[in-house]
Amino acid sequence: MITFIGAVALLIIGFFTYGKFVEKVFQPKEHRATPAYTKHDGVDYLPMHKNKNALIQLISIAGVGPIFGPIMGALYGPPAFIWIVVGCIFAGGVHDYLTGMISIRNNGAHLPELAGKFLGKAMKHVVNAFSILLLLLVGTVFVASPADLLYDLSNGAVPVIIFIVLIFIYYLLATILPINKIIGTIYPYLGALLLFSTVGIGFALIWNQAPIPELSFTNTHPAGAAIFPLLFLTISCGALSGFHATQSPIISRTTKNETQGRSIFYGMMIAEGIIAMIWAAAAMSLFDGPVTLSELINTIGTGGIVNEISTMMLGPIFGTFAVLGVIVLPITSGDTAFRSARMIIADYIRVPQKKIMSRIWIAAPIFIVSIILTNMDFTLLWRYFNWANQSTAMIALWIGAMYLFIGGRNYWIAVVPAVFMTMTVTTYIINAPIGLNMPMNISLIISAVVTLFITLLFFNAARKRRSEKTPLESDISSWSKEQYAYSK
């Protein structure tokens, strides 16, 4: 219990200390106009209140990642706690804050645009394809999984296909309508539901003195799976996730003032870390008896474990609300995944999105492909998701490092986690059966060489771009006093 409470406390302290330090390094400009005003179109670019933006950011980046991932990560035991705390404060928070703030400085640009500007034009095309594939996978899976959960909740009274059709209709509307019409209206309430249910489970763990294991570096995984690199791909949301880099630019286009960035981007990463910590602790404590967590995952799945934890900790009524909160999580990540895909494609082919028909003709092919995918067995493709997700995080961290290096600031806050994730994803794809399937000792040697090469390549490119004085931000003048007062 001491480890659990201490870990949550460290996450909160991290927001007020290291989060403040990261903000100081970035140097937000209080009087600089944000894209919500300079590119206002009433669709994707429009100012929204800080608290609303924060809750939308939380519910967008959360999905089922900070719940299902930590439950699976709980198989490793207390090392999962360490990764959530260290990863969230020094990697995930930095990743989300830099991605969101650099996007704000560059007219709300998405990751491919930022990659092209700071890592080279070739990277723009690579990251664009990477991002679209990642978002399509997320969106499609988050049609099927909530439909199955709703089917179970209705005891089979409503066919799954009905739920799939309804979810697709909702996704289409959320993708093409102005952000304040659906997402900006319902997300804050869903975010509040998520926080309420998760905090309730956290207090129940403390109140019931649940047998949460204390700090240990012992790997308890029943299959003997190695902590490195597998743990760092298993627990992504809640520690560090590249999916967040595709979501933060949505809110960078609705943020009223740069000074709100730490609360919105870094703060919501910390909140997600606390959510992950609570679910990991619950999984470790409640199912370490005659029936182990591993056996339960194999028999009732992670969704069944969520239901067990919710009803055991909160009772049948509040537990049902918690389960409903979990059901809406994939839906609220699926819709923003499709919305991000539409925005990225529109930016890539330079099509303004103010007219609804411009949004429809870009969104339509995305949904057609997704519908096709729902009728296919793309299990093999999905097996690459964790690797693709963390590879995206790696790229986003290198972008942040380049931005800080060119600006003559403390780039190490991004370089260190970028190097670590480069080593992690490289080791995984070389060692894993879905990759090169090479022995771990050889994989570590090769990935170390690759990581060193990429790091040297980065510093060489960074020095060149600094000498060329690559612009860090779009050319926007400061607000008038009246505009600045409104932005606050």
Coordinates of C-alpha atoms in Angstrom, one line a residue, residues 101-299:
M101 CA 3.0 23.2 -27.7
I102 CA 5.1 22.8 -30.8
S103 CA 1.8 22.2 -32.7
I104 CA 0.4 25.4 -31.2
R105 CA 3.6 27.3 -32.3
N106 CA 3.1 26.0 -35.9
N107 CA -0.6 26.7 -36.6
G108 CA -1.9 23.6 -35.0
A109 CA 0.2 21.3 -37.3
H110 CA -0.1 17.5 -36.9
L111 CA 2.8 15.2 -36.4
P112 CA 3.6 14.6 -40.1
E113 CA 3.9 18.4 -40.7
L114 CA 6.2 18.8 -37.7
A115 CA 8.3 15.8 -38.8
G116 CA 8.8 17.3 -42.2
K117 CA 9.8 20.7 -40.8
F118 CA 12.2 19.4 -38.1
L119 CA 13.4 16.0 -39.3
G120 CA 13.4 16.4 -43.0
K121 CA 10.9 16.3 -45.9
A122 CA 11.2 12.5 -46.3
M123 CA 10.1 12.0 -42.7
K124 CA 6.9 13.9 -43.4
H125 CA 5.8 11.2 -45.9
V126 CA 6.9 8.4 -43.7
V127 CA 5.2 9.7 -40.6
N128 CA 2.1 10.6 -42.6
A129 CA 1.6 7.0 -43.7
F130 CA 2.6 5.7 -40.3
S131 CA 0.0 8.0 -38.5
I132 CA -2.8 7.2 -40.9
L133 CA -2.3 3.5 -40.5
L134 CA -2.1 3.8 -36.7
L135 CA -5.3 5.9 -36.6
L136 CA -7.1 3.5 -38.9
L137 CA -6.2 0.6 -36.7
V138 CA -7.3 2.4 -33.6
G139 CA -10.6 3.6 -35.1
T140 CA -11.5 0.2 -36.5
V141 CA -10.7 -1.8 -33.4
F142 CA -12.6 0.8 -31.4
V143 CA -15.7 0.0 -33.4
A144 CA -15.6 -3.7 -32.8
S145 CA -14.6 -3.8 -29.1
P146 CA -17.3 -1.4 -27.7
A147 CA -19.9 -3.1 -29.9
D148 CA -19.0 -6.5 -28.4
L149 CA -19.1 -4.9 -24.8
L150 CA -22.5 -3.4 -25.5
Y151 CA -23.8 -6.7 -26.9
D152 CA -22.7 -8.4 -23.7
L153 CA -24.3 -5.6 -21.6
S154 CA -27.6 -6.1 -23.4
N155 CA -27.4 -9.9 -22.8
G156 CA -27.5 -10.5 -26.5
A157 CA -30.9 -8.8 -27.0
V158 CA -29.5 -6.4 -29.6
P159 CA -27.4 -7.8 -32.5
V160 CA -23.8 -6.7 -32.6
I161 CA -24.3 -5.3 -36.2
I162 CA -26.7 -2.8 -34.8
F163 CA -24.2 -1.5 -32.4
I164 CA -21.5 -1.4 -35.1
V165 CA -23.7 0.6 -37.4
L166 CA -24.7 3.1 -34.6
I167 CA -21.0 3.5 -33.6
F168 CA -20.0 4.2 -37.2
I169 CA -22.7 6.8 -37.6
Y170 CA -21.6 8.5 -34.4
Y171 CA -17.9 8.4 -35.6
L172 CA -18.8 10.0 -38.9
L173 CA -20.7 12.8 -37.2
A174 CA -17.9 13.4 -34.7
T175 CA -15.4 13.4 -37.6
I176 CA -17.1 16.0 -39.8
L177 CA -19.0 18.3 -37.5
P178 CA -17.3 21.2 -35.7
I179 CA -15.4 20.1 -32.6
N180 CA -17.7 22.0 -30.2
K181 CA -20.9 20.4 -31.5
I182 CA -20.4 16.8 -30.2
I183 CA -16.9 16.3 -28.8
G184 CA -16.8 19.6 -27.0
T185 CA -20.3 19.0 -25.6
I186 CA -20.2 15.4 -24.3
Y187 CA -16.5 14.8 -23.7
P188 CA -16.2 16.8 -20.5
Y189 CA -19.0 14.8 -18.9
L190 CA -17.4 11.5 -20.0
G191 CA -14.1 12.7 -18.7
A192 CA -15.7 13.4 -15.4
L193 CA -17.3 9.9 -15.4
L194 CA -13.9 8.4 -16.0
L195 CA -12.2 10.3 -13.2
F196 CA -15.1 9.7 -10.7
S197 CA -15.1 5.9 -11.3
T198 CA -11.3 5.5 -11.3
V199 CA -10.8 7.7 -8.2
G200 CA -13.6 5.7 -6.5
I201 CA -11.7 2.4 -7.2
G202 CA -8.5 4.0 -5.9
F203 CA -10.2 5.1 -2.6
A204 CA -11.8 1.6 -2.3
L205 CA -8.3 0.0 -2.6
I206 CA -7.0 2.1 0.3
W207 CA -10.2 1.8 2.4
N208 CA -10.2 -2.0 2.1
Q209 CA -6.4 -2.2 2.7
A210 CA -6.1 -4.2 -0.5
P211 CA -2.9 -6.4 -0.6
I212 CA -1.0 -4.3 -3.1
P213 CA 2.5 -5.6 -3.5
E214 CA 5.3 -3.3 -2.3
L215 CA 8.3 -2.0 -4.3
S216 CA 10.3 -4.7 -5.8
F217 CA 12.4 -5.2 -9.0
T218 CA 11.4 -8.8 -9.2
N219 CA 9.7 -9.9 -12.5
T220 CA 6.6 -11.9 -11.6
H221 CA 5.4 -12.6 -15.1
P222 CA 4.1 -16.2 -15.2
A223 CA 5.5 -16.8 -18.7
G224 CA 8.8 -15.3 -17.9
A225 CA 8.5 -12.5 -20.4
A226 CA 11.4 -10.1 -20.2
I227 CA 10.8 -6.7 -18.7
F228 CA 12.9 -5.1 -21.4
P229 CA 11.5 -4.3 -23.9
L230 CA 8.1 -5.9 -23.4
L231 CA 6.9 -4.0 -20.4
F232 CA 7.5 -0.7 -22.1
L233 CA 5.3 -1.7 -25.0
T234 CA 2.6 -3.4 -22.9
I235 CA 2.1 -0.3 -20.7
S236 CA 2.0 2.6 -23.2
C237 CA -1.0 4.7 -22.4
G238 CA -0.4 5.7 -18.8
A239 CA 3.3 6.0 -19.3
L240 CA 4.2 7.0 -22.8
S241 CA 2.1 6.6 -26.0
G242 CA 2.7 7.7 -29.6
F243 CA -1.1 7.8 -30.1
H244 CA -1.1 10.9 -27.9
A245 CA 1.0 12.7 -30.6
T246 CA -1.9 12.2 -33.0
Q247 CA -4.5 13.6 -30.5
S248 CA -2.7 16.6 -29.0
P249 CA -2.9 18.7 -32.2
I250 CA -6.7 18.5 -32.0
I251 CA -6.6 20.5 -28.7
S252 CA -3.7 22.7 -29.9
R253 CA -6.2 24.2 -32.3
T254 CA -8.7 25.0 -29.5
T255 CA -6.3 26.2 -26.8
K256 CA -6.9 29.8 -25.8
N257 CA -3.5 30.7 -24.3
E258 CA -0.1 29.0 -24.4
T259 CA 0.2 29.2 -20.6
Q260 CA -2.6 26.7 -20.4
G261 CA -0.5 24.0 -22.1
R262 CA 1.0 22.5 -18.9
S263 CA -2.4 21.8 -17.4
I264 CA -3.9 20.5 -20.7
F265 CA -1.0 18.4 -22.1
Y266 CA 1.4 17.5 -19.3
G267 CA -1.3 17.5 -16.6
M268 CA -3.6 15.1 -18.4
M269 CA -0.7 12.8 -19.0
I270 CA -0.2 12.7 -15.2
A271 CA -3.9 12.1 -14.8
E272 CA -3.7 9.2 -17.1
G273 CA -0.7 7.9 -15.2
I274 CA -2.8 7.9 -12.0
I275 CA -5.6 6.0 -13.8
A276 CA -3.0 3.5 -14.9
M277 CA -1.6 3.2 -11.4
I278 CA -5.0 2.5 -9.9
W279 CA -5.9 -0.2 -12.4
A280 CA -2.5 -1.9 -12.2
A281 CA -2.7 -1.9 -8.4
A282 CA -6.3 -3.3 -8.4
A283 CA -5.2 -6.1 -10.8
M284 CA -2.2 -7.0 -8.7
S285 CA -4.1 -7.0 -5.4
L286 CA -7.4 -8.6 -6.2
F287 CA -6.3 -11.6 -8.2
D288 CA -3.2 -12.8 -6.4
G289 CA -4.9 -15.8 -4.8
P290 CA -6.1 -19.3 -5.8
V291 CA -7.1 -17.9 -9.1
T292 CA -4.2 -15.9 -10.5
L293 CA -4.4 -12.8 -12.7
S294 CA -2.8 -14.7 -15.6
E295 CA -5.6 -17.4 -15.3
L296 CA -8.3 -14.8 -15.2
I297 CA -6.9 -13.0 -18.3
N298 CA -7.0 -16.3 -20.2
T299 CA -10.5 -17.1 -19.1

